[in-house]
mmCIF file of C-alpha atoms and ligand atoms in Angstrom:
data_model
loop_
_atom_site.group_PDB
_atom_site.id
_atom_site.type_symbol
_atom_site.label_atom_id
_atom_site.label_comp_id
_atom_site.label_asym_id
_atom_site.label_seq_id
_atom_site.Cartn_x
_atom_site.Cartn_y
_atom_site.Cartn_z
ATOM 1 C CA MET A 1 -21.094 -16.250 9.035
ATOM 2 C CA LYS A 2 -22.552 -13.704 6.581
ATOM 3 C CA THR A 3 -23.152 -9.970 6.972
ATOM 4 C CA ASP A 4 -24.879 -9.457 3.601
ATOM 5 C CA ASP A 5 -22.503 -6.565 2.995
ATOM 6 C CA ARG A 6 -21.058 -6.708 -0.511
ATOM 7 C CA VAL A 7 -17.530 -5.363 -0.595
ATOM 8 C CA LEU A 8 -15.463 -4.594 -3.676
ATOM 9 C CA VAL A 9 -11.674 -4.715 -3.289
ATOM 10 C CA THR A 10 -9.806 -3.386 -6.318
ATOM 11 C CA GLY A 11 -6.242 -4.687 -6.454
ATOM 12 C CA GLY A 12 -7.461 -7.521 -4.226
ATOM 13 C CA ALA A 13 -4.955 -10.052 -5.587
ATOM 14 C CA GLY A 14 -2.000 -7.836 -4.630
ATOM 15 C CA PHE A 15 0.035 -7.859 -1.435
ATOM 16 C CA ILE A 16 -2.154 -5.655 0.802
ATOM 17 C CA GLY A 17 -5.391 -6.447 -1.065
ATOM 18 C CA SER A 18 -5.095 -10.194 -0.459
ATOM 19 C CA HIS A 19 -4.732 -9.681 3.314
ATOM 20 C CA LEU A 20 -7.735 -7.355 3.260
ATOM 21 C CA CYS A 21 -9.866 -9.865 1.305
ATOM 22 C CA GLU A 22 -9.015 -12.569 3.854
ATOM 23 C CA ARG A 23 -10.026 -10.365 6.781
ATOM 24 C CA LEU A 24 -13.284 -9.294 5.124
ATOM 25 C CA VAL A 25 -14.306 -12.856 4.237
ATOM 26 C CA ALA A 26 -13.454 -13.937 7.805
ATOM 27 C CA ALA A 27 -15.763 -11.161 9.075
ATOM 28 C CA GLY A 28 -18.636 -12.581 6.985
ATOM 29 C CA ASP A 29 -18.641 -10.076 4.131
ATOM 30 C CA GLU A 30 -19.284 -11.036 0.530
ATOM 31 C CA VAL A 31 -16.105 -10.002 -1.283
ATOM 32 C CA LEU A 32 -15.639 -9.206 -4.953
ATOM 33 C CA CYS A 33 -11.924 -9.010 -5.759
ATOM 34 C CA VAL A 34 -11.153 -7.134 -8.961
ATOM 35 C CA ASP A 35 -7.633 -7.217 -10.392
ATOM 36 C CA ASN A 36 -5.839 -7.039 -13.735
ATOM 37 C CA PHE A 37 -2.993 -9.217 -12.352
ATOM 38 C CA PHE A 38 -0.289 -6.735 -13.317
ATOM 39 C CA THR A 39 1.516 -7.263 -10.007
ATOM 40 C CA GLY A 40 -1.115 -9.345 -8.229
ATOM 41 C CA ARG A 41 -1.323 -13.147 -8.321
ATOM 42 C CA ARG A 42 -4.127 -15.658 -7.943
ATOM 43 C CA ALA A 43 -1.813 -17.519 -5.541
ATOM 44 C CA ASN A 44 -2.175 -14.604 -3.086
ATOM 45 C CA VAL A 45 -5.876 -15.396 -2.662
ATOM 46 C CA ALA A 46 -5.516 -19.185 -3.074
ATOM 47 C CA SER A 47 -7.002 -19.782 0.397
ATOM 48 C CA LEU A 48 -10.181 -17.942 -0.652
ATOM 49 C CA LEU A 49 -10.776 -19.463 -4.100
ATOM 50 C CA GLY A 50 -13.891 -21.598 -3.869
ATOM 51 C CA HIS A 51 -15.150 -19.865 -0.699
ATOM 52 C CA PRO A 52 -18.885 -19.115 -1.148
ATOM 53 C CA ASN A 53 -18.396 -15.474 -0.058
ATOM 54 C CA PHE A 54 -15.463 -14.796 -2.389
ATOM 55 C CA GLU A 55 -15.442 -13.994 -6.091
ATOM 56 C CA ILE A 56 -12.535 -12.918 -8.282
ATOM 57 C CA MET A 57 -12.866 -10.946 -11.528
ATOM 58 C CA ARG A 58 -10.141 -10.033 -14.049
ATOM 59 C CA HIS A 59 -10.792 -6.391 -14.815
ATOM 60 C CA ASP A 60 -8.757 -3.237 -15.353
ATOM 61 C CA ILE A 61 -10.171 -0.319 -13.335
ATOM 62 C CA THR A 62 -9.241 2.151 -16.061
ATOM 63 C CA CYS A 63 -12.439 0.753 -17.668
ATOM 64 C CA PRO A 64 -15.855 1.356 -16.069
ATOM 65 C CA LEU A 65 -17.279 -1.373 -13.851
ATOM 66 C CA PHE A 66 -20.962 -2.002 -13.181
ATOM 67 C CA VAL A 67 -21.592 -4.058 -10.037
ATOM 68 C CA GLU A 68 -23.840 -3.700 -6.978
ATOM 69 C CA VAL A 69 -21.788 -3.205 -3.817
ATOM 70 C CA ASP A 70 -22.069 -1.478 -0.423
ATOM 71 C CA ARG A 71 -18.388 -0.683 0.241
ATOM 72 C CA ILE A 72 -15.375 -0.202 -2.031
ATOM 73 C CA PHE A 73 -11.702 -0.404 -1.051
ATOM 74 C CA ASN A 74 -9.740 1.112 -3.949
ATOM 75 C CA LEU A 75 -6.266 -0.440 -3.827
ATOM 76 C CA ALA A 76 -5.574 -1.130 -7.496
ATOM 77 C CA CYS A 77 -2.230 0.420 -8.465
ATOM 78 C CA PRO A 78 1.300 -0.982 -8.594
ATOM 79 C CA ALA A 79 3.139 0.243 -5.496
ATOM 80 C CA SER A 80 6.794 -0.573 -6.035
ATOM 81 C CA PRO A 81 8.943 1.938 -7.951
ATOM 82 C CA ILE A 82 10.136 -0.609 -10.543
ATOM 83 C CA HIS A 83 6.590 -1.695 -11.308
ATOM 84 C CA TYR A 84 4.954 1.733 -11.361
ATOM 85 C CA GLN A 85 7.776 3.091 -13.546
ATOM 86 C CA PHE A 86 7.518 0.156 -16.001
ATOM 87 C CA ASP A 87 4.495 1.715 -17.770
ATOM 88 C CA PRO A 88 4.146 5.198 -16.225
ATOM 89 C CA VAL A 89 1.243 6.264 -18.441
ATOM 90 C CA GLN A 90 -0.752 3.227 -17.337
ATOM 91 C CA THR A 91 0.160 4.025 -13.699
ATOM 92 C CA THR A 92 -1.326 7.523 -13.968
ATOM 93 C CA LYS A 93 -4.367 6.144 -15.770
ATOM 94 C CA THR A 94 -4.883 3.554 -13.036
ATOM 95 C CA SER A 95 -4.843 6.221 -10.327
ATOM 96 C CA VAL A 96 -6.832 8.886 -12.180
ATOM 97 C CA HIS A 97 -9.220 7.055 -14.549
ATOM 98 C CA GLY A 98 -9.459 4.282 -11.969
ATOM 99 C CA ALA A 99 -10.528 6.775 -9.276
ATOM 100 C CA ILE A 100 -13.078 8.365 -11.615
ATOM 101 C CA ASN A 101 -14.544 4.953 -12.450
ATOM 102 C CA MET A 102 -14.674 3.765 -8.845
ATOM 103 C CA LEU A 103 -16.059 7.084 -7.553
ATOM 104 C CA GLY A 104 -18.663 7.016 -10.329
ATOM 105 C CA LEU A 105 -19.624 3.523 -9.240
ATOM 106 C CA ALA A 106 -19.790 4.613 -5.562
ATOM 107 C CA LYS A 107 -22.002 7.540 -6.533
ATOM 108 C CA ARG A 108 -24.367 5.386 -8.624
ATOM 109 C CA VAL A 109 -24.859 2.614 -6.047
ATOM 110 C CA ARG A 110 -24.397 4.890 -2.971
ATOM 111 C CA ALA A 111 -21.443 2.864 -1.701
ATOM 112 C CA LYS A 112 -18.887 4.050 0.838
ATOM 113 C CA ILE A 113 -15.432 4.198 -0.765
ATOM 114 C CA LEU A 114 -11.922 4.135 0.747
ATOM 115 C CA GLN A 115 -8.869 5.263 -1.193
ATOM 116 C CA ALA A 116 -5.462 3.684 -0.543
ATOM 117 C CA SER A 117 -3.393 6.836 -0.904
ATOM 118 C CA THR A 118 0.244 7.046 0.011
ATOM 119 C CA SER A 119 2.989 8.853 1.903
ATOM 120 C CA GLU A 120 4.362 9.592 -1.584
ATOM 121 C CA VAL A 121 1.935 12.528 -1.739
ATOM 122 C CA TYR A 122 4.460 14.214 0.596
ATOM 123 C CA GLY A 123 7.263 13.612 -1.953
ATOM 124 C CA ASP A 124 10.749 14.348 -0.567
ATOM 125 C CA PRO A 125 9.444 16.106 2.551
ATOM 126 C CA GLU A 126 10.854 19.195 4.244
ATOM 127 C CA VAL A 127 8.547 18.726 7.236
ATOM 128 C CA HIS A 128 9.402 15.848 9.527
ATOM 129 C CA PRO A 129 7.568 13.746 10.681
ATOM 130 C CA GLN A 130 4.809 14.290 8.128
ATOM 131 C CA PRO A 131 1.401 15.437 9.441
ATOM 132 C CA GLU A 132 -1.669 15.337 7.183
ATOM 133 C CA GLU A 133 -1.677 19.160 6.924
ATOM 134 C CA TYR A 134 1.663 19.139 5.082
ATOM 135 C CA TRP A 135 1.115 19.678 1.331
ATOM 136 C CA GLY A 136 4.262 17.892 0.278
ATOM 137 C CA ARG A 137 7.146 18.430 -2.106
ATOM 138 C CA VAL A 138 6.717 16.376 -5.256
ATOM 139 C CA ASN A 139 8.672 16.787 -8.501
ATOM 140 C CA PRO A 140 5.781 16.873 -11.017
ATOM 141 C CA ILE A 141 7.936 15.807 -13.976
ATOM 142 C CA GLY A 142 10.221 13.267 -12.312
ATOM 143 C CA VAL A 143 10.259 9.485 -12.688
ATOM 144 C CA ARG A 144 8.170 8.985 -9.532
ATOM 145 C CA ALA A 145 5.547 11.529 -10.615
ATOM 146 C CA CYS A 146 3.322 9.000 -12.436
ATOM 147 C CA TYR A 147 2.673 7.454 -9.032
ATOM 148 C CA ASP A 148 2.941 10.509 -6.736
ATOM 149 C CA GLU A 149 0.932 12.906 -8.884
ATOM 150 C CA GLY A 150 -1.515 10.152 -9.897
ATOM 151 C CA LYS A 151 -2.244 9.507 -6.217
ATOM 152 C CA ARG A 152 -2.460 13.254 -5.484
ATOM 153 C CA CYS A 153 -4.967 13.711 -8.308
ATOM 154 C CA ALA A 154 -6.943 10.709 -7.019
ATOM 155 C CA GLU A 155 -7.172 12.454 -3.610
ATOM 156 C CA THR A 156 -8.438 15.592 -5.386
ATOM 157 C CA LEU A 157 -11.109 13.535 -7.138
ATOM 158 C CA PHE A 158 -12.163 11.887 -3.877
ATOM 159 C CA PHE A 159 -12.626 15.254 -2.163
ATOM 160 C CA ASP A 160 -14.449 16.754 -5.162
ATOM 161 C CA TYR A 161 -16.861 13.795 -5.362
ATOM 162 C CA TYR A 162 -17.405 14.267 -1.612
ATOM 163 C CA ARG A 163 -18.076 18.024 -1.845
ATOM 164 C CA GLN A 164 -19.898 18.020 -5.183
ATOM 165 C CA HIS A 165 -21.791 14.692 -5.136
ATOM 166 C CA ASN A 166 -21.900 13.838 -1.435
ATOM 167 C CA VAL A 167 -20.141 10.504 -1.970
ATOM 168 C CA ALA A 168 -19.135 8.861 1.332
ATOM 169 C CA ILE A 169 -15.341 8.861 1.133
ATOM 170 C CA LYS A 170 -12.424 7.791 3.298
ATOM 171 C CA VAL A 171 -8.806 8.558 2.401
ATOM 172 C CA ILE A 172 -5.832 6.937 4.108
ATOM 173 C CA ARG A 173 -2.192 7.717 3.373
ATOM 174 C CA ILE A 174 -0.250 4.489 3.728
ATOM 175 C CA PHE A 175 3.446 4.572 4.657
ATOM 176 C CA ASN A 176 5.839 1.729 3.737
ATOM 177 C CA THR A 177 4.089 -1.525 4.575
ATOM 178 C CA TYR A 178 5.622 -4.998 4.462
ATOM 179 C CA GLY A 179 4.758 -8.608 5.177
ATOM 180 C CA PRO A 180 4.074 -12.004 3.632
ATOM 181 C CA ARG A 181 2.974 -11.973 -0.044
ATOM 182 C CA MET A 182 5.117 -9.060 -1.086
ATOM 183 C CA HIS A 183 6.277 -9.957 -4.566
ATOM 184 C CA PRO A 184 9.823 -11.401 -4.286
ATOM 185 C CA ASN A 185 10.925 -9.482 -7.412
ATOM 186 C CA ASP A 186 9.126 -6.201 -6.924
ATOM 187 C CA GLY A 187 12.288 -4.392 -5.855
ATOM 188 C CA ARG A 188 10.983 -2.980 -2.582
ATOM 189 C CA VAL A 189 13.568 -2.727 0.114
ATOM 190 C CA VAL A 190 12.175 -5.217 2.660
ATOM 191 C CA SER A 191 11.579 -7.996 0.126
ATOM 192 C CA ASN A 192 14.910 -7.317 -1.620
ATOM 193 C CA PHE A 193 16.938 -7.469 1.600
ATOM 194 C CA ILE A 194 15.217 -10.608 2.910
ATOM 195 C CA VAL A 195 15.522 -12.504 -0.385
ATOM 196 C CA GLN A 196 19.158 -11.429 -0.776
ATOM 197 C CA ALA A 197 20.004 -12.453 2.811
ATOM 198 C CA LEU A 198 18.259 -15.832 2.475
ATOM 199 C CA GLN A 199 20.245 -16.533 -0.704
ATOM 200 C CA ASN A 200 23.584 -15.283 0.733
ATOM 201 C CA GLN A 201 23.701 -12.626 -1.988
ATOM 202 C CA ASP A 202 25.002 -9.086 -1.568
ATOM 203 C CA ILE A 203 22.555 -6.699 0.155
ATOM 204 C CA THR A 204 22.041 -3.786 -2.252
ATOM 205 C CA ILE A 205 22.056 -0.431 -0.449
ATOM 206 C CA TYR A 206 21.074 2.441 -2.710
ATOM 207 C CA GLY A 207 23.054 5.628 -2.071
ATOM 208 C CA ARG A 208 24.792 5.695 1.318
ATOM 209 C CA GLY A 209 21.844 4.063 3.037
ATOM 210 C CA GLU A 210 21.327 7.079 5.293
ATOM 211 C CA GLN A 211 17.852 7.758 3.915
ATOM 212 C CA THR A 212 15.131 6.749 6.359
ATOM 213 C CA ARG A 213 11.794 4.948 6.162
ATOM 214 C CA SER A 214 9.263 3.719 8.743
ATOM 215 C CA PHE A 215 7.906 0.203 8.202
ATOM 216 C CA CYS A 216 4.435 -1.013 9.170
ATOM 217 C CA TYR A 217 3.501 -4.698 9.363
ATOM 218 C CA VAL A 218 0.593 -5.549 7.084
ATOM 219 C CA ASP A 219 -1.757 -6.884 9.810
ATOM 220 C CA ASP A 220 -1.518 -3.538 11.635
ATOM 221 C CA LEU A 221 -2.358 -1.678 8.437
ATOM 222 C CA ILE A 222 -5.410 -3.859 7.763
ATOM 223 C CA ASP A 223 -6.687 -3.154 11.309
ATOM 224 C CA GLY A 224 -6.391 0.569 10.573
ATOM 225 C CA MET A 225 -8.065 0.332 7.160
ATOM 226 C CA LEU A 226 -11.036 -1.550 8.594
ATOM 227 C CA LYS A 227 -11.385 0.935 11.476
ATOM 228 C CA MET A 228 -11.286 3.820 9.030
ATOM 229 C CA MET A 229 -13.943 2.269 6.776
ATOM 230 C CA ASP A 230 -16.224 1.734 9.810
ATOM 231 C CA SER A 231 -15.640 5.194 11.302
ATOM 232 C CA ASP A 232 -18.230 7.999 11.523
ATOM 233 C CA ALA A 233 -19.308 9.534 8.200
ATOM 234 C CA ASP A 234 -17.717 12.891 8.993
ATOM 235 C CA LEU A 235 -14.266 11.319 9.376
ATOM 236 C CA VAL A 236 -13.151 11.413 5.760
ATOM 237 C CA GLY A 237 -9.409 11.876 6.212
ATOM 238 C CA PRO A 238 -6.823 12.041 4.899
ATOM 239 C CA ILE A 239 -5.344 9.989 7.717
ATOM 240 C CA ASN A 240 -1.758 8.763 7.899
ATOM 241 C CA MET A 241 -1.308 5.034 8.500
ATOM 242 C CA GLY A 242 2.110 3.687 9.200
ATOM 243 C CA ASN A 243 4.525 2.767 11.936
ATOM 244 C CA PRO A 244 6.305 5.826 13.386
ATOM 245 C CA ARG A 245 9.487 3.865 14.212
ATOM 246 C CA GLU A 246 11.964 5.363 11.752
ATOM 247 C CA LEU A 247 15.248 3.794 10.734
ATOM 248 C CA SER A 248 17.905 4.239 8.094
ATOM 249 C CA ILE A 249 18.179 1.778 5.241
ATOM 250 C CA ILE A 250 21.550 0.631 6.633
ATOM 251 C CA GLN A 251 19.900 -0.101 9.988
ATOM 252 C CA LEU A 252 17.187 -2.076 8.197
ATOM 253 C CA ALA A 253 19.835 -4.114 6.347
ATOM 254 C CA GLU A 254 21.647 -4.855 9.616
ATOM 255 C CA THR A 255 18.396 -5.898 11.320
ATOM 256 C CA VAL A 256 17.443 -8.233 8.447
ATOM 257 C CA LEU A 257 20.955 -9.740 8.439
ATOM 258 C CA SER A 258 20.902 -10.335 12.184
ATOM 259 C CA LEU A 259 17.545 -12.138 11.894
ATOM 260 C CA VAL A 260 18.410 -14.230 8.819
ATOM 261 C CA GLY A 261 22.071 -14.922 9.549
ATOM 262 C CA GLY A 262 24.106 -15.969 6.507
ATOM 263 C CA ARG A 263 27.114 -14.569 4.716
ATOM 264 C CA SER A 264 25.739 -11.568 2.786
ATOM 265 C CA LYS A 265 27.800 -8.387 2.521
ATOM 266 C CA LEU A 266 26.478 -4.852 2.127
ATOM 267 C CA VAL A 267 27.181 -3.325 -1.315
ATOM 268 C CA PHE A 268 26.436 0.231 -2.383
ATOM 269 C CA LYS A 269 24.563 1.072 -5.635
ATOM 270 C CA PRO A 270 23.511 4.424 -7.108
ATOM 271 C CA LEU A 271 20.576 6.151 -5.433
ATOM 272 C CA PRO A 272 17.467 6.172 -7.685
ATOM 273 C CA LYS A 273 16.318 9.591 -8.878
ATOM 274 C CA ASP A 274 14.040 11.612 -6.543
ATOM 275 C CA ASP A 275 14.424 9.016 -3.757
ATOM 276 C CA PRO A 276 12.970 10.681 -0.618
ATOM 277 C CA LYS A 277 15.579 11.317 2.095
ATOM 278 C CA GLN A 278 13.354 10.775 5.108
ATOM 279 C CA ARG A 279 9.907 9.529 5.900
ATOM 280 C CA GLN A 280 8.048 9.081 9.169
ATOM 281 C CA PRO A 281 4.308 9.306 9.726
ATOM 282 C CA ASP A 282 2.774 11.557 12.337
ATOM 283 C CA ILE A 283 -0.067 9.264 13.414
ATOM 284 C CA SER A 284 -1.628 11.499 16.098
ATOM 285 C CA LYS A 285 -4.877 11.722 14.103
ATOM 286 C CA ALA A 286 -5.204 7.954 13.649
ATOM 287 C CA LYS A 287 -4.561 7.537 17.391
ATOM 288 C CA SER A 288 -7.051 10.139 18.547
ATOM 289 C CA SER A 289 -9.862 9.583 16.035
ATOM 290 C CA LEU A 290 -9.622 5.808 15.452
ATOM 291 C CA GLY A 291 -7.781 4.605 18.557
ATOM 292 C CA TRP A 292 -5.343 2.957 16.122
ATOM 293 C CA GLU A 293 -1.633 2.481 16.369
ATOM 294 C CA PRO A 294 0.650 -0.339 15.182
ATOM 295 C CA GLN A 295 1.128 -3.283 17.568
ATOM 296 C CA VAL A 296 3.678 -5.473 15.777
ATOM 297 C CA SER A 297 7.347 -4.695 16.387
ATOM 298 C CA LEU A 298 9.730 -4.481 13.428
ATOM 299 C CA GLU A 299 11.626 -7.563 14.646
ATOM 300 C CA ASP A 300 8.419 -9.675 14.939
ATOM 301 C CA GLY A 301 7.065 -8.475 11.598
ATOM 302 C CA LEU A 302 10.364 -9.134 9.849
ATOM 303 C CA ALA A 303 10.593 -12.608 11.415
ATOM 304 C CA ARG A 304 7.117 -13.492 10.057
ATOM 305 C CA THR A 305 8.039 -12.105 6.635
ATOM 306 C CA ILE A 306 11.341 -13.991 6.613
ATOM 307 C CA ASP A 307 9.445 -17.247 7.377
ATOM 308 C CA TYR A 308 7.186 -16.572 4.391
ATOM 309 C CA PHE A 309 10.055 -15.934 1.967
ATOM 310 C CA ARG A 310 12.022 -18.909 3.315
ATOM 311 C CA ARG A 311 9.060 -21.158 2.460
ATOM 312 C CA GLN A 312 8.681 -19.543 -0.984
ATOM 313 C CA ILE A 313 12.351 -19.981 -1.817
ATOM 314 C CA CYS A 314 12.465 -23.601 -0.627
ATOM 315 C CA GLU A 315 9.307 -24.645 -2.547
HETATM 316 P P1 NAD B 401 0.621 -4.544 -5.193
HETATM 317 O O1 NAD B 401 1.343 -4.168 -6.441
HETATM 318 O O2 NAD B 401 0.969 -5.842 -4.548
HETATM 319 O O3 NAD B 401 -0.952 -4.537 -5.428
HETATM 320 C C1 NAD B 401 -1.604 -3.747 -6.377
HETATM 321 C C2 NAD B 401 -2.667 -4.583 -7.058
HETATM 322 O O4 NAD B 401 -3.374 -3.766 -7.996
HETATM 323 C C3 NAD B 401 -2.081 -5.766 -7.847
HETATM 324 O O5 NAD B 401 -2.810 -6.926 -7.567
HETATM 325 C C4 NAD B 401 -2.232 -5.318 -9.296
HETATM 326 O O6 NAD B 401 -2.326 -6.421 -10.201
HETATM 327 C C5 NAD B 401 -3.500 -4.501 -9.223
HETATM 328 N N1 NAD B 401 -3.654 -3.507 -10.297
HETATM 329 C C6 NAD B 401 -2.729 -2.632 -10.746
HETATM 330 N N2 NAD B 401 -3.254 -1.856 -11.711
HETATM 331 C C7 NAD B 401 -4.554 -2.261 -11.871
HETATM 332 C C8 NAD B 401 -5.609 -1.858 -12.724
HETATM 333 N N3 NAD B 401 -5.447 -0.878 -13.615
HETATM 334 N N4 NAD B 401 -6.801 -2.494 -12.619
HETATM 335 C C9 NAD B 401 -6.971 -3.486 -11.733
HETATM 336 N N5 NAD B 401 -6.008 -3.934 -10.915
HETATM 337 C C10 NAD B 401 -4.803 -3.315 -10.976
HETATM 338 O O7 NAD B 401 0.826 -3.341 -4.177
HETATM 339 P P2 NAD B 401 0.397 -3.191 -2.650
HETATM 340 O O8 NAD B 401 1.625 -2.946 -1.870
HETATM 341 O O9 NAD B 401 -0.514 -4.290 -2.232
HETATM 342 O O10 NAD B 401 -0.392 -1.803 -2.696
HETATM 343 C C11 NAD B 401 -1.814 -1.751 -2.686
HETATM 344 C C12 NAD B 401 -2.249 -0.302 -2.631
HETATM 345 O O11 NAD B 401 -1.735 0.335 -1.478
HETATM 346 C C13 NAD B 401 -1.765 0.522 -3.836
HETATM 347 O O12 NAD B 401 -2.798 1.390 -4.239
HETATM 348 C C14 NAD B 401 -0.605 1.299 -3.285
HETATM 349 O O13 NAD B 401 -0.433 2.522 -3.952
HETATM 350 C C15 NAD B 401 -1.032 1.502 -1.831
HETATM 351 N N6 NAD B 401 0.147 1.705 -0.979
HETATM 352 C C16 NAD B 401 0.965 0.669 -0.655
HETATM 353 C C17 NAD B 401 2.090 0.906 0.124
HETATM 354 C C18 NAD B 401 3.028 -0.210 0.527
HETATM 355 O O14 NAD B 401 4.023 0.062 1.215
HETATM 356 N N7 NAD B 401 2.791 -1.461 0.217
HETATM 357 C C19 NAD B 401 2.386 2.206 0.564
HETATM 358 C C20 NAD B 401 1.528 3.248 0.184
HETATM 359 C C21 NAD B 401 0.405 2.983 -0.574
HETATM 360 N N1 UDP B 402 16.416 0.563 -1.383
HETATM 361 C C1 UDP B 402 17.695 0.054 -1.199
HETATM 362 N N2 UDP B 402 17.979 -1.173 -1.709
HETATM 363 C C2 UDP B 402 17.067 -1.935 -2.370
HETATM 364 C C3 UDP B 402 15.752 -1.404 -2.547
HETATM 365 C C4 UDP B 402 15.471 -0.154 -2.038
HETATM 366 O O1 UDP B 402 18.561 0.695 -0.595
HETATM 367 O O2 UDP B 402 17.407 -3.053 -2.789
HETATM 368 C C5 UDP B 402 16.086 1.890 -0.805
HETATM 369 C C6 UDP B 402 15.424 2.868 -1.762
HETATM 370 O O3 UDP B 402 16.372 3.616 -2.496
HETATM 371 C C7 UDP B 402 14.633 3.739 -0.791
HETATM 372 C C8 UDP B 402 14.238 2.771 0.330
HETATM 373 O O4 UDP B 402 15.138 1.664 0.215
HETATM 374 O O5 UDP B 402 15.448 4.738 -0.248
HETATM 375 C C9 UDP B 402 12.789 2.283 0.217
HETATM 376 O O6 UDP B 402 12.609 1.801 -1.095
HETATM 377 P P1 UDP B 402 11.246 1.114 -1.575
HETATM 378 O O7 UDP B 402 11.364 0.925 -3.049
HETATM 379 O O8 UDP B 402 10.968 -0.087 -0.746
HETATM 380 O O9 UDP B 402 10.111 2.171 -1.203
HETATM 381 P P2 UDP B 402 9.927 3.750 -1.372
HETATM 382 O O10 UDP B 402 11.178 4.378 -1.926
HETATM 383 O O11 UDP B 402 8.775 3.900 -2.285
HETATM 384 O O12 UDP B 402 9.688 4.208 0.016
#
């Protein structure tokens, strides 16, 4: 199967990017995966290496890229706090210079371009759940700002290229997403808890564990991303994508423990700085304009993710 559509996925060797590449290749698209392998791994796209419709290129999107493509999914950017805070200047450059380079490319070759933005643009929100109209509450000089403000500036650039240069844009704001191929050491809560539970280690709860998040299984997110990319030209976003089922971090730990079993105990560690207290997407727009809402329950998604990590740990 071949659609003749050439699709660029930046960050394609990362967690979400690798699932997207697989879905695009399966749909018959010709996929160019661009990645600097900061957090991504060739192993994530192992099933695609050698496929005639798949190509992988080592490239950092802070540098210009000249390729001929019809659609661009801009996902390149470390997403876990420990990775994006490792080299914060590079994180801002990836979001800002990267967006300028990819928007410049989209403008030159008249490609449609989708930005993987984030719920972090809402910061530590005072409005709950978060609708797209909410402008957010971000500390511009805090340790999370390299990511939050970088992504906010990228959104600004997307909307200015749209208004000023008529570039066909799509912006989605992704809420916490999990699934197979999360990096086992990237410090995100779902991967941490599963790996700790599988190894009978203590489950590390930051703060009192009362802060909330809403977790979306990766397959659901990919469905939404593809629907958004294929939507009418006047639907530019931003559109929230996430699972509205909200739970506290303690509840997540208890759910993971009940699914894995084992002897782990909960231990409490200091809360990282600027850690948002609550987060839940209002997905009314995604429902009404795309007919999209998550289908995979937390228990099913966690069970699939646990299977993945169990295989990784045993290998
Ligand atoms: P990830 O870290 O697994 O993937 C990011 C990929 O981008 C990696 O393969 C990394 O090597 C690559 N990359 C980083 N900087 C780059 C650069 N300068 N040039 C080229 N490649 C670069 O993270 P993920 O969870 O798959 O996130 C993908 C995208 O989705 C990110 O833009 C992230 O901000 C966004 N997002 C993710 C979540 C989530 O919960 N997973 C939530 C909100 C937004
Ligand atoms: N968290 C935790 N233990 C861990 C890792 C994370 O309690 O081992 C907490 C973290 O403080 C935050 C929530 O889980 O409140 C989600 O953290 P993650 O890094 O996954 O994502 P983000 O904070 O960006 O939503």
